[in-house]
């Protein structure tokens, strides 16, 4: 027979189903198996309803939907009459006024304590911050040395360009999205731009950037003469001399343009979607929806370098580094590859990364799950650099990493962490509460 519960085949001499353990009901007259809920035995024709009802007085739960209609029992309804109890409806206005006044005072006191009193976390930890929490104050003095290479600057631009290094100064977009300048010792800080800004480029005494409307803007390094240069949404801004290269949408395509800062003339350089602009001295490498392309600075000689779907393109020393994950727009789990322009050969360097990447002369920095990793280009070994938060971007200034971090996926606030390439001397770059400097 077939078990009525799991539909498995059960031998006639079995008392329980070997698959689900259900007890097999039998006819009280001929002792042959019967279907649960049957009124008559299919073997001898005898009525089994009464015995079936009695056999279920055991101890396991039986849904009411399994009980035949004749078995259902209806509890007789009992009508209860309630008598109205008389109460005194007079309100004591004095007591009511006093109660409301007390509530107002307590609410005001609570508000003042929450927003101006000591932090609850300090009470819990005995007045000290937990060791796994980032500090608002520096652990020790820090100085940025070295320079930012072309590849590193491109990696920064690929991640909205929030860090830019010159010979003497560092320009960083702080936790509130405003541009701050500081020297190589992270001192002498000054807020240059008091609004959201991206794609920082510094040429001489002028800072070029995009504002909250993604318009091309400029301002002097001392914070004066801010103006909108081009009233147009642009991305991947790279400024070289008196030319600004960028991506902008036109006729449903996101093409490459160059804007002459002296003549105010804009020229389109290609006719396809373009991302991750790598502007060299004579050409531009970029990614499109179907591969990697190269085009001259004058818009001539465009050709496809590599066919496929790629992300985060960075040029360095006649090689192209990029992320690849075929057949999907999600870069999580992507591989980091290198393409040798001379030999036209592609090699997979790192598999299954988190989708972020930046590069220096010696290392590739990338995310792996919630960790920031460092890959040595010569030894081809990976080591962990940082794992105390969710990394949103990897920017580099000289010999220091500047990470945009979320403590966890439940907190929306992001803050900047600065550290050595090996993850040592890790500290907050700005205060998390009000944007004050260290």
Short mmCIF file of C-alpha atoms in Angstrom, two decimals:
data_model
loop_
_atom_site.label_atom_id
_atom_site.label_comp_id
_atom_site.label_asym_id
_atom_site.label_seq_id
_atom_site.Cartn_x
_atom_site.Cartn_y
_atom_site.Cartn_z
CA UNK A 1 0.00 0.00 0.00
CA UNK A 2 0.99 3.71 -0.19
CA UNK A 3 1.63 5.73 2.96
CA UNK A 4 -1.05 8.48 3.08
CA UNK A 5 1.41 10.97 4.63
CA UNK A 6 4.68 10.71 2.61
CA UNK A 7 3.34 8.64 -0.34
CA UNK A 8 6.07 6.01 0.10
CA UNK A 9 5.38 2.34 -0.65
CA UNK A 10 4.64 0.31 2.51
CA UNK A 11 4.40 -3.47 2.77
CA UNK A 12 1.07 -4.86 3.98
CA UNK A 13 2.67 -6.53 7.01
CA UNK A 14 4.20 -3.28 8.31
CA UNK A 15 2.67 -1.37 11.24
CA UNK A 16 4.59 1.87 10.66
CA UNK A 17 5.82 3.65 7.55
CA UNK A 18 9.62 3.14 7.25
CA UNK A 19 10.05 6.62 5.74
CA UNK A 20 8.02 8.96 7.94
CA UNK A 21 7.08 6.74 10.91
CA UNK A 22 3.32 7.16 10.55
CA UNK A 23 1.28 4.39 12.20
CA UNK A 24 -0.57 2.20 9.67
CA UNK A 25 -4.27 1.82 10.54
CA UNK A 26 -5.80 -1.67 10.17
CA UNK A 27 -9.33 -2.98 9.92
CA UNK A 28 -10.50 -4.30 13.34
CA UNK A 29 -12.32 -7.15 11.54
CA UNK A 30 -9.89 -8.52 8.91
CA UNK A 31 -6.73 -6.77 10.14
CA UNK A 32 -5.84 -5.54 6.65
CA UNK A 33 -4.34 -2.02 6.19
CA UNK A 34 -6.88 0.72 5.70
CA UNK A 35 -6.55 4.31 4.46
CA UNK A 36 -6.50 6.90 7.26
CA UNK A 37 -9.98 8.43 7.62
CA UNK A 38 -11.79 5.61 5.77
CA UNK A 39 -15.33 4.72 6.91
CA UNK A 40 -15.30 1.18 5.45
CA UNK A 41 -12.56 -1.43 4.96
CA UNK A 42 -11.59 -1.87 1.29
CA UNK A 43 -10.87 -5.58 1.94
CA UNK A 44 -13.89 -6.88 3.90
CA UNK A 45 -16.34 -3.97 3.58
CA UNK A 46 -16.93 -3.66 7.33
CA UNK A 47 -17.54 -0.26 8.98
CA UNK A 48 -14.41 1.00 10.70
CA UNK A 49 -15.51 4.53 11.67
CA UNK A 50 -16.13 3.87 15.35
CA UNK A 51 -12.92 1.97 15.86
CA UNK A 52 -11.04 4.55 13.80
CA UNK A 53 -12.24 7.28 16.15
CA UNK A 54 -11.27 5.28 19.23
CA UNK A 55 -7.84 4.41 17.83
CA UNK A 56 -6.87 8.10 17.72
CA UNK A 57 -7.21 8.64 21.44
CA UNK A 58 -3.44 8.50 21.84
CA UNK A 59 -1.18 11.49 22.30
CA UNK A 60 -0.13 13.03 19.02
CA UNK A 61 -1.51 16.09 17.28
CA UNK A 62 -4.09 15.52 14.61
CA UNK A 63 -5.18 18.48 12.45
CA UNK A 64 -8.89 19.22 12.51
CA UNK A 65 -8.87 19.19 8.71
CA UNK A 66 -8.12 15.42 8.85
CA UNK A 67 -11.20 14.65 10.97
CA UNK A 68 -14.33 13.67 8.99
CA UNK A 69 -17.27 16.05 9.21
CA UNK A 70 -19.21 13.52 11.28
CA UNK A 71 -16.49 13.60 13.92
CA UNK A 72 -16.40 17.35 14.40
CA UNK A 73 -17.64 18.59 17.73
CA UNK A 74 -19.24 21.96 18.28
CA UNK A 75 -19.11 23.50 21.74
CA UNK A 76 -22.54 24.91 22.63
CA UNK A 77 -22.52 28.69 22.79
CA UNK A 78 -23.13 30.20 26.18
CA UNK A 79 -24.65 33.66 26.35
CA UNK A 80 -23.23 35.87 29.09
CA UNK A 81 -24.87 39.12 30.11
CA UNK A 82 -22.65 41.89 31.43
CA UNK A 83 -23.89 44.53 33.76
CA UNK A 84 -22.70 48.09 33.35
CA UNK A 85 -20.60 49.27 36.29
CA UNK A 86 -21.08 52.86 37.20
CA UNK A 87 -17.91 54.90 37.47
CA UNK A 88 -17.14 58.45 38.49
CA UNK A 89 -16.46 60.31 35.22
CA UNK A 90 -15.32 63.51 36.87
CA UNK A 91 -11.69 64.39 35.94
CA UNK A 92 -9.39 66.03 38.46
CA UNK A 93 -7.87 68.79 36.32
CA UNK A 94 -5.16 69.64 38.83
CA UNK A 95 -3.77 66.12 38.82
CA UNK A 96 -3.89 66.02 35.01
CA UNK A 97 -1.95 69.31 34.69
CA UNK A 98 0.69 68.10 37.16
CA UNK A 99 1.12 64.78 35.30
CA UNK A 100 1.53 66.48 31.90
CA UNK A 101 4.05 68.94 33.36
CA UNK A 102 6.14 66.11 34.81
CA UNK A 103 6.16 64.31 31.43
CA UNK A 104 7.30 67.48 29.63
CA UNK A 105 10.14 68.04 32.10
CA UNK A 106 11.31 64.40 31.88
CA UNK A 107 11.24 64.54 28.08
CA UNK A 108 13.37 67.69 28.03
CA UNK A 109 15.88 66.22 30.50
CA UNK A 110 16.13 62.99 28.47
CA UNK A 111 16.74 64.93 25.27
CA UNK A 112 19.53 66.98 26.86
CA UNK A 113 21.18 63.86 28.26
CA UNK A 114 21.04 61.90 25.01
CA UNK A 115 22.46 64.64 22.81
CA UNK A 116 24.77 66.42 25.26
CA UNK A 117 25.54 63.88 27.96
CA UNK A 118 28.31 61.24 28.09
CA UNK A 119 28.26 58.40 25.57
CA UNK A 120 26.61 55.19 26.71
CA UNK A 121 29.43 53.18 25.16
CA UNK A 122 31.90 54.94 27.46
CA UNK A 123 29.91 53.81 30.53
CA UNK A 124 29.80 50.25 29.25
CA UNK A 125 33.55 50.13 28.61
CA UNK A 126 34.47 51.95 31.81
CA UNK A 127 35.16 55.26 30.14
CA UNK A 128 37.39 53.77 27.43
CA UNK A 129 36.57 52.92 23.84
CA UNK A 130 36.62 49.21 22.92
CA UNK A 131 39.91 48.15 21.34
CA UNK A 132 38.22 47.07 18.08
CA UNK A 133 36.65 50.51 17.57
CA UNK A 134 38.51 53.13 15.47
CA UNK A 135 39.97 55.97 17.51
CA UNK A 136 39.07 59.62 17.00
CA UNK A 137 42.59 60.62 18.04
CA UNK A 138 45.80 59.47 16.33
CA UNK A 139 47.70 56.60 17.87
CA UNK A 140 50.94 58.32 16.94
CA UNK A 141 52.31 60.94 14.59
CA UNK A 142 52.09 59.93 10.94
CA UNK A 143 53.80 61.29 7.86
CA UNK A 144 53.07 60.50 4.21
CA UNK A 145 56.18 59.97 2.11
CA UNK A 146 56.74 58.92 -1.48
CA UNK A 147 54.68 60.02 -4.47
CA UNK A 148 51.48 58.93 -6.18
CA UNK A 149 52.11 57.20 -9.51
CA UNK A 150 50.00 57.51 -12.65
CA UNK A 151 48.50 54.07 -12.00
CA UNK A 152 47.61 54.95 -8.42
CA UNK A 153 45.98 58.22 -9.46
CA UNK A 154 43.96 56.29 -12.05
CA UNK A 155 42.91 53.82 -9.36
CA UNK A 156 41.79 56.74 -7.20
CA UNK A 157 39.81 58.27 -10.09
CA UNK A 158 38.12 54.91 -10.72
CA UNK A 159 36.77 55.24 -7.16
CA UNK A 160 35.52 58.84 -7.48
CA UNK A 161 38.92 60.48 -6.94
CA UNK A 162 38.67 61.50 -3.28
CA UNK A 163 42.45 61.66 -2.68
CA UNK A 164 45.08 63.69 -4.54
CA UNK A 165 48.75 64.18 -3.64
CA UNK A 166 51.04 66.99 -4.76
CA UNK A 167 54.68 67.56 -3.80
CA UNK A 168 53.83 69.30 -0.52
CA UNK A 169 50.11 68.82 0.10
CA UNK A 170 47.48 66.11 0.39
CA UNK A 171 43.89 66.82 -0.65
CA UNK A 172 41.25 64.52 0.85
CA UNK A 173 37.45 64.48 0.69
CA UNK A 174 36.48 64.06 4.36
CA UNK A 175 33.70 62.05 6.01
CA UNK A 176 31.15 64.75 5.16
CA UNK A 177 32.15 64.86 1.47
CA UNK A 178 34.03 68.21 1.72
CA UNK A 179 37.55 68.82 0.45
CA UNK A 180 40.30 69.34 3.04
CA UNK A 181 43.96 70.17 2.42
CA UNK A 182 46.80 69.15 4.76
CA UNK A 183 50.55 68.76 4.66
CA UNK A 184 52.42 65.45 4.52
CA UNK A 185 52.31 65.22 8.32
CA UNK A 186 48.50 65.48 8.26
CA UNK A 187 48.77 68.91 9.88
CA UNK A 188 47.90 72.50 8.90
CA UNK A 189 44.46 71.43 7.75
CA UNK A 190 42.10 73.70 5.90
CA UNK A 191 38.64 73.13 4.43
CA UNK A 192 38.77 74.21 0.79
CA UNK A 193 35.31 73.19 -0.44
CA UNK A 194 32.23 73.13 1.83
CA UNK A 195 30.07 70.95 -0.42
CA UNK A 196 30.08 67.44 -1.86
CA UNK A 197 32.84 66.99 -4.42
CA UNK A 198 34.48 64.21 -6.45
CA UNK A 199 37.32 63.62 -8.95
CA UNK A 200 39.93 65.90 -7.39
CA UNK A 201 42.67 67.10 -9.80
CA UNK A 202 45.27 69.73 -8.85
CA UNK A 203 47.14 71.63 -11.57
CA UNK A 204 49.45 74.36 -10.30
CA UNK A 205 47.43 76.59 -7.98
CA UNK A 206 44.05 75.41 -9.26
CA UNK A 207 41.89 72.53 -8.06
CA UNK A 208 39.49 70.99 -10.57
CA UNK A 209 36.62 68.86 -9.30
CA UNK A 210 32.97 67.96 -9.83
CA UNK A 211 30.33 69.36 -7.48
CA UNK A 212 27.12 67.79 -6.12
CA UNK A 213 25.54 68.25 -9.57
CA UNK A 214 28.56 66.54 -11.22
CA UNK A 215 29.50 69.80 -12.99
CA UNK A 216 33.12 70.61 -13.81
CA UNK A 217 34.28 73.27 -11.32
CA UNK A 218 37.50 74.98 -10.28
CA UNK A 219 38.80 76.74 -7.18
CA UNK A 220 42.20 78.08 -6.13
CA UNK A 221 44.24 76.05 -3.64
CA UNK A 222 43.64 78.77 -1.02
CA UNK A 223 39.86 78.31 -1.33
CA UNK A 224 39.10 81.38 -3.45
CA UNK A 225 37.55 82.02 -6.88
CA UNK A 226 35.28 78.97 -6.97
CA UNK A 227 33.31 78.73 -10.20
CA UNK A 228 31.48 76.32 -12.50
CA UNK A 229 33.64 75.73 -15.58
CA UNK A 230 31.26 73.49 -17.53
CA UNK A 231 27.53 73.23 -16.80
CA UNK A 232 27.28 69.55 -17.69
CA UNK A 233 27.26 66.24 -15.84
CA UNK A 234 30.68 64.60 -16.20
CA UNK A 235 32.51 61.62 -14.66
CA UNK A 236 36.05 60.11 -14.57
CA UNK A 237 37.56 63.62 -14.72
CA UNK A 238 41.29 63.73 -15.55
CA UNK A 239 42.99 67.12 -16.04
CA UNK A 240 46.30 67.32 -17.91
CA UNK A 241 47.72 70.81 -18.42
CA UNK A 242 45.00 72.95 -19.99
CA UNK A 243 42.87 69.97 -21.11
CA UNK A 244 40.13 68.23 -19.12
CA UNK A 245 39.20 64.70 -20.20
CA UNK A 246 36.00 63.12 -18.94
CA UNK A 247 33.01 60.91 -19.72
CA UNK A 248 29.59 62.46 -20.38
CA UNK A 249 26.27 61.15 -21.64
CA UNK A 250 25.05 62.17 -25.07
CA UNK A 251 22.25 60.49 -27.09
CA UNK A 252 22.05 57.56 -24.64
CA UNK A 253 25.81 56.91 -24.97
CA UNK A 254 28.45 57.78 -22.35
CA UNK A 255 31.29 59.02 -24.54
CA UNK A 256 34.74 60.55 -23.98
CA UNK A 257 35.14 64.31 -24.31
CA UNK A 258 38.01 66.76 -24.00
CA UNK A 259 37.46 70.34 -22.85
CA UNK A 260 40.03 73.04 -23.61
CA UNK A 261 40.27 75.15 -20.43
CA UNK A 262 41.72 78.09 -22.39
CA UNK A 263 39.41 78.25 -25.41
CA UNK A 264 36.35 76.72 -23.65
CA UNK A 265 35.92 74.35 -26.58
CA UNK A 266 34.53 70.84 -26.09
CA UNK A 267 35.37 67.98 -28.49
CA UNK A 268 33.98 64.43 -28.57
CA UNK A 269 36.65 61.73 -28.94
CA UNK A 270 34.73 58.48 -29.48
CA UNK A 271 31.33 57.03 -30.36
CA UNK A 272 30.76 54.29 -27.78
CA UNK A 273 30.26 53.92 -24.02
CA UNK A 274 33.47 54.62 -22.10
CA UNK A 275 34.49 54.02 -18.48
CA UNK A 276 37.70 53.90 -16.39
CA UNK A 277 39.63 56.47 -18.44
CA UNK A 278 43.42 56.03 -18.44
CA UNK A 279 44.74 59.22 -20.04
CA UNK A 280 48.35 58.76 -21.17
CA UNK A 281 50.56 61.29 -22.96
CA UNK A 282 49.30 60.32 -26.43
CA UNK A 283 46.35 57.96 -26.00
CA UNK A 284 43.48 56.91 -23.75
CA UNK A 285 42.76 53.33 -22.66
CA UNK A 286 39.23 52.71 -21.46
CA UNK A 287 36.63 50.00 -20.94
CA UNK A 288 33.37 49.74 -22.85
CA UNK A 289 30.41 47.39 -22.71
CA UNK A 290 32.15 44.84 -24.98
CA UNK A 291 35.86 45.18 -24.23
CA UNK A 292 38.92 47.36 -23.70
CA UNK A 293 39.68 50.07 -26.28
CA UNK A 294 42.40 52.60 -27.02
CA UNK A 295 42.01 55.93 -28.82
CA UNK A 296 44.33 58.86 -29.54
CA UNK A 297 44.02 62.13 -27.62
CA UNK A 298 42.75 63.64 -30.85
CA UNK A 299 40.03 61.00 -31.18
CA UNK A 300 41.77 59.16 -34.02
CA UNK A 301 43.03 55.60 -34.39
CA UNK A 302 40.51 53.91 -32.09
CA UNK A 303 40.85 50.12 -31.88
CA UNK A 304 39.73 47.27 -29.64
CA UNK A 305 42.50 45.86 -27.44
CA UNK A 306 40.66 43.02 -25.73
CA UNK A 307 37.21 41.54 -26.19
CA UNK A 308 35.01 40.90 -23.14
CA UNK A 309 33.37 42.54 -20.12
CA UNK A 310 35.91 44.26 -17.83
CA UNK A 311 35.99 46.74 -14.94
CA UNK A 312 38.38 49.03 -12.99
CA UNK A 313 40.98 49.30 -15.76
CA UNK A 314 44.44 50.58 -14.67
CA UNK A 315 47.45 51.08 -16.97
CA UNK A 316 50.97 50.58 -15.62
CA UNK A 317 54.28 49.89 -17.38
CA UNK A 318 52.88 48.64 -20.69
CA UNK A 319 50.39 46.41 -18.89
CA UNK A 320 46.66 46.68 -18.27
CA UNK A 321 45.23 45.50 -14.95
CA UNK A 322 41.49 44.93 -14.70
CA UNK A 323 38.65 42.96 -13.12
CA UNK A 324 36.72 40.39 -15.12
CA UNK A 325 33.54 38.45 -14.53
CA UNK A 326 31.88 37.29 -17.70
CA UNK A 327 28.09 37.17 -18.06
CA UNK A 328 27.15 39.43 -15.12
CA UNK A 329 27.18 43.08 -14.11
CA UNK A 330 28.11 42.21 -10.51
CA UNK A 331 31.85 42.52 -9.91
CA UNK A 332 31.72 40.59 -6.62
CA UNK A 333 33.71 37.41 -7.12
CA UNK A 334 35.61 38.90 -10.08
CA UNK A 335 39.17 37.94 -11.00
CA UNK A 336 42.05 40.42 -11.23
CA UNK A 337 43.87 40.00 -14.54
CA UNK A 338 46.87 41.54 -16.27
CA UNK A 339 47.18 42.03 -20.04
CA UNK A 340 50.64 42.47 -21.55
CA UNK A 341 50.26 45.01 -24.37
CA UNK A 342 53.47 43.86 -26.11
CA UNK A 343 52.81 40.09 -26.07
CA UNK A 344 48.99 40.39 -26.08
CA UNK A 345 48.75 37.71 -23.40
CA UNK A 346 46.34 37.74 -20.45
CA UNK A 347 47.09 36.23 -17.05
CA UNK A 348 44.80 35.75 -14.04
CA UNK A 349 46.58 37.08 -10.95
CA UNK A 350 43.95 36.83 -8.21
CA UNK A 351 40.66 34.91 -8.23
CA UNK A 352 37.34 35.69 -6.55
CA UNK A 353 37.89 39.23 -5.25
CA UNK A 354 35.43 41.72 -3.76
CA UNK A 355 35.34 44.11 -6.72
CA UNK A 356 37.62 46.97 -5.55
CA UNK A 357 41.19 47.48 -6.71
CA UNK A 358 44.05 49.98 -6.62
CA UNK A 359 47.69 49.59 -7.61
CA UNK A 360 51.17 50.93 -6.85
CA UNK A 361 54.57 50.07 -8.32
CA UNK A 362 54.87 47.11 -5.95
CA UNK A 363 51.39 46.05 -4.86
CA UNK A 364 47.80 45.49 -5.87
CA UNK A 365 45.36 46.32 -3.09
CA UNK A 366 41.96 44.65 -3.34
CA UNK A 367 38.99 43.54 -1.25
CA UNK A 368 38.18 39.95 -0.42
CA UNK A 369 34.92 39.54 1.50
CA UNK A 370 35.27 42.08 4.35
CA UNK A 371 39.08 42.16 4.20
CA UNK A 372 41.52 44.44 2.40
CA UNK A 373 44.35 42.39 0.90
CA UNK A 374 47.79 43.23 -0.52
CA UNK A 375 49.20 41.31 -3.51
CA UNK A 376 52.94 41.58 -4.14
CA UNK A 377 53.58 41.93 -7.88
CA UNK A 378 56.98 40.20 -7.67
CA UNK A 379 56.43 37.39 -5.14
CA UNK A 380 52.74 36.95 -6.14
CA UNK A 381 51.81 36.48 -2.49
CA UNK A 382 48.70 37.95 -0.83
CA UNK A 383 48.57 39.15 2.78
CA UNK A 384 45.80 40.71 4.87
CA UNK A 385 46.03 44.45 5.54
CA UNK A 386 42.73 45.41 7.20
CA UNK A 387 39.61 43.56 8.38
CA UNK A 388 37.82 45.76 10.95
CA UNK A 389 35.04 47.08 8.71
CA UNK A 390 33.37 46.96 5.32
CA UNK A 391 35.65 48.74 2.83
CA UNK A 392 33.85 50.97 0.30
CA UNK A 393 36.92 52.36 -1.52
CA UNK A 394 40.70 51.95 -1.57
CA UNK A 395 42.52 55.25 -2.17
CA UNK A 396 46.29 55.71 -2.02
CA UNK A 397 48.47 58.74 -1.20
CA UNK A 398 52.21 58.13 -1.34
CA UNK A 399 53.01 55.25 1.02
CA UNK A 400 49.66 55.30 2.84
CA UNK A 401 46.30 53.64 2.29
CA UNK A 402 43.17 55.72 2.85
CA UNK A 403 40.14 53.45 3.15
CA UNK A 404 36.51 54.50 3.20
CA UNK A 405 35.00 52.15 5.78
CA UNK A 406 31.63 51.14 7.19
CA UNK A 407 31.80 49.41 10.57
CA UNK A 408 29.11 46.92 9.50
CA UNK A 409 26.26 46.54 7.01
CA UNK A 410 23.74 47.95 9.54
CA UNK A 411 25.45 51.32 9.89
CA UNK A 412 25.21 53.85 7.06
CA UNK A 413 27.89 56.24 8.36
CA UNK A 414 31.23 55.91 6.58
CA UNK A 415 34.59 57.22 7.75
CA UNK A 416 38.17 57.34 6.49
CA UNK A 417 40.95 55.18 7.92
CA UNK A 418 44.62 55.87 7.14
CA UNK A 419 47.36 53.25 7.57
CA UNK A 420 50.68 51.96 6.32
CA UNK A 421 50.71 49.50 3.43
CA UNK A 422 51.09 46.62 5.92
CA UNK A 423 48.08 47.76 7.98
CA UNK A 424 50.17 49.18 10.84
CA UNK A 425 49.53 52.58 12.51
CA UNK A 426 45.84 52.38 11.61
CA UNK A 427 43.81 55.38 12.75
CA UNK A 428 40.89 57.57 11.81
CA UNK A 429 41.70 60.47 9.53
CA UNK A 430 38.75 62.57 10.76
CA UNK A 431 36.40 62.50 13.75
CA UNK A 432 33.28 60.45 13.03
CA UNK A 433 30.82 62.64 14.97
CA UNK A 434 31.14 66.17 13.68
CA UNK A 435 33.83 66.15 11.02
CA UNK A 436 36.44 67.86 13.20
CA UNK A 437 40.07 67.16 12.43
CA UNK A 438 42.32 64.92 14.46
#
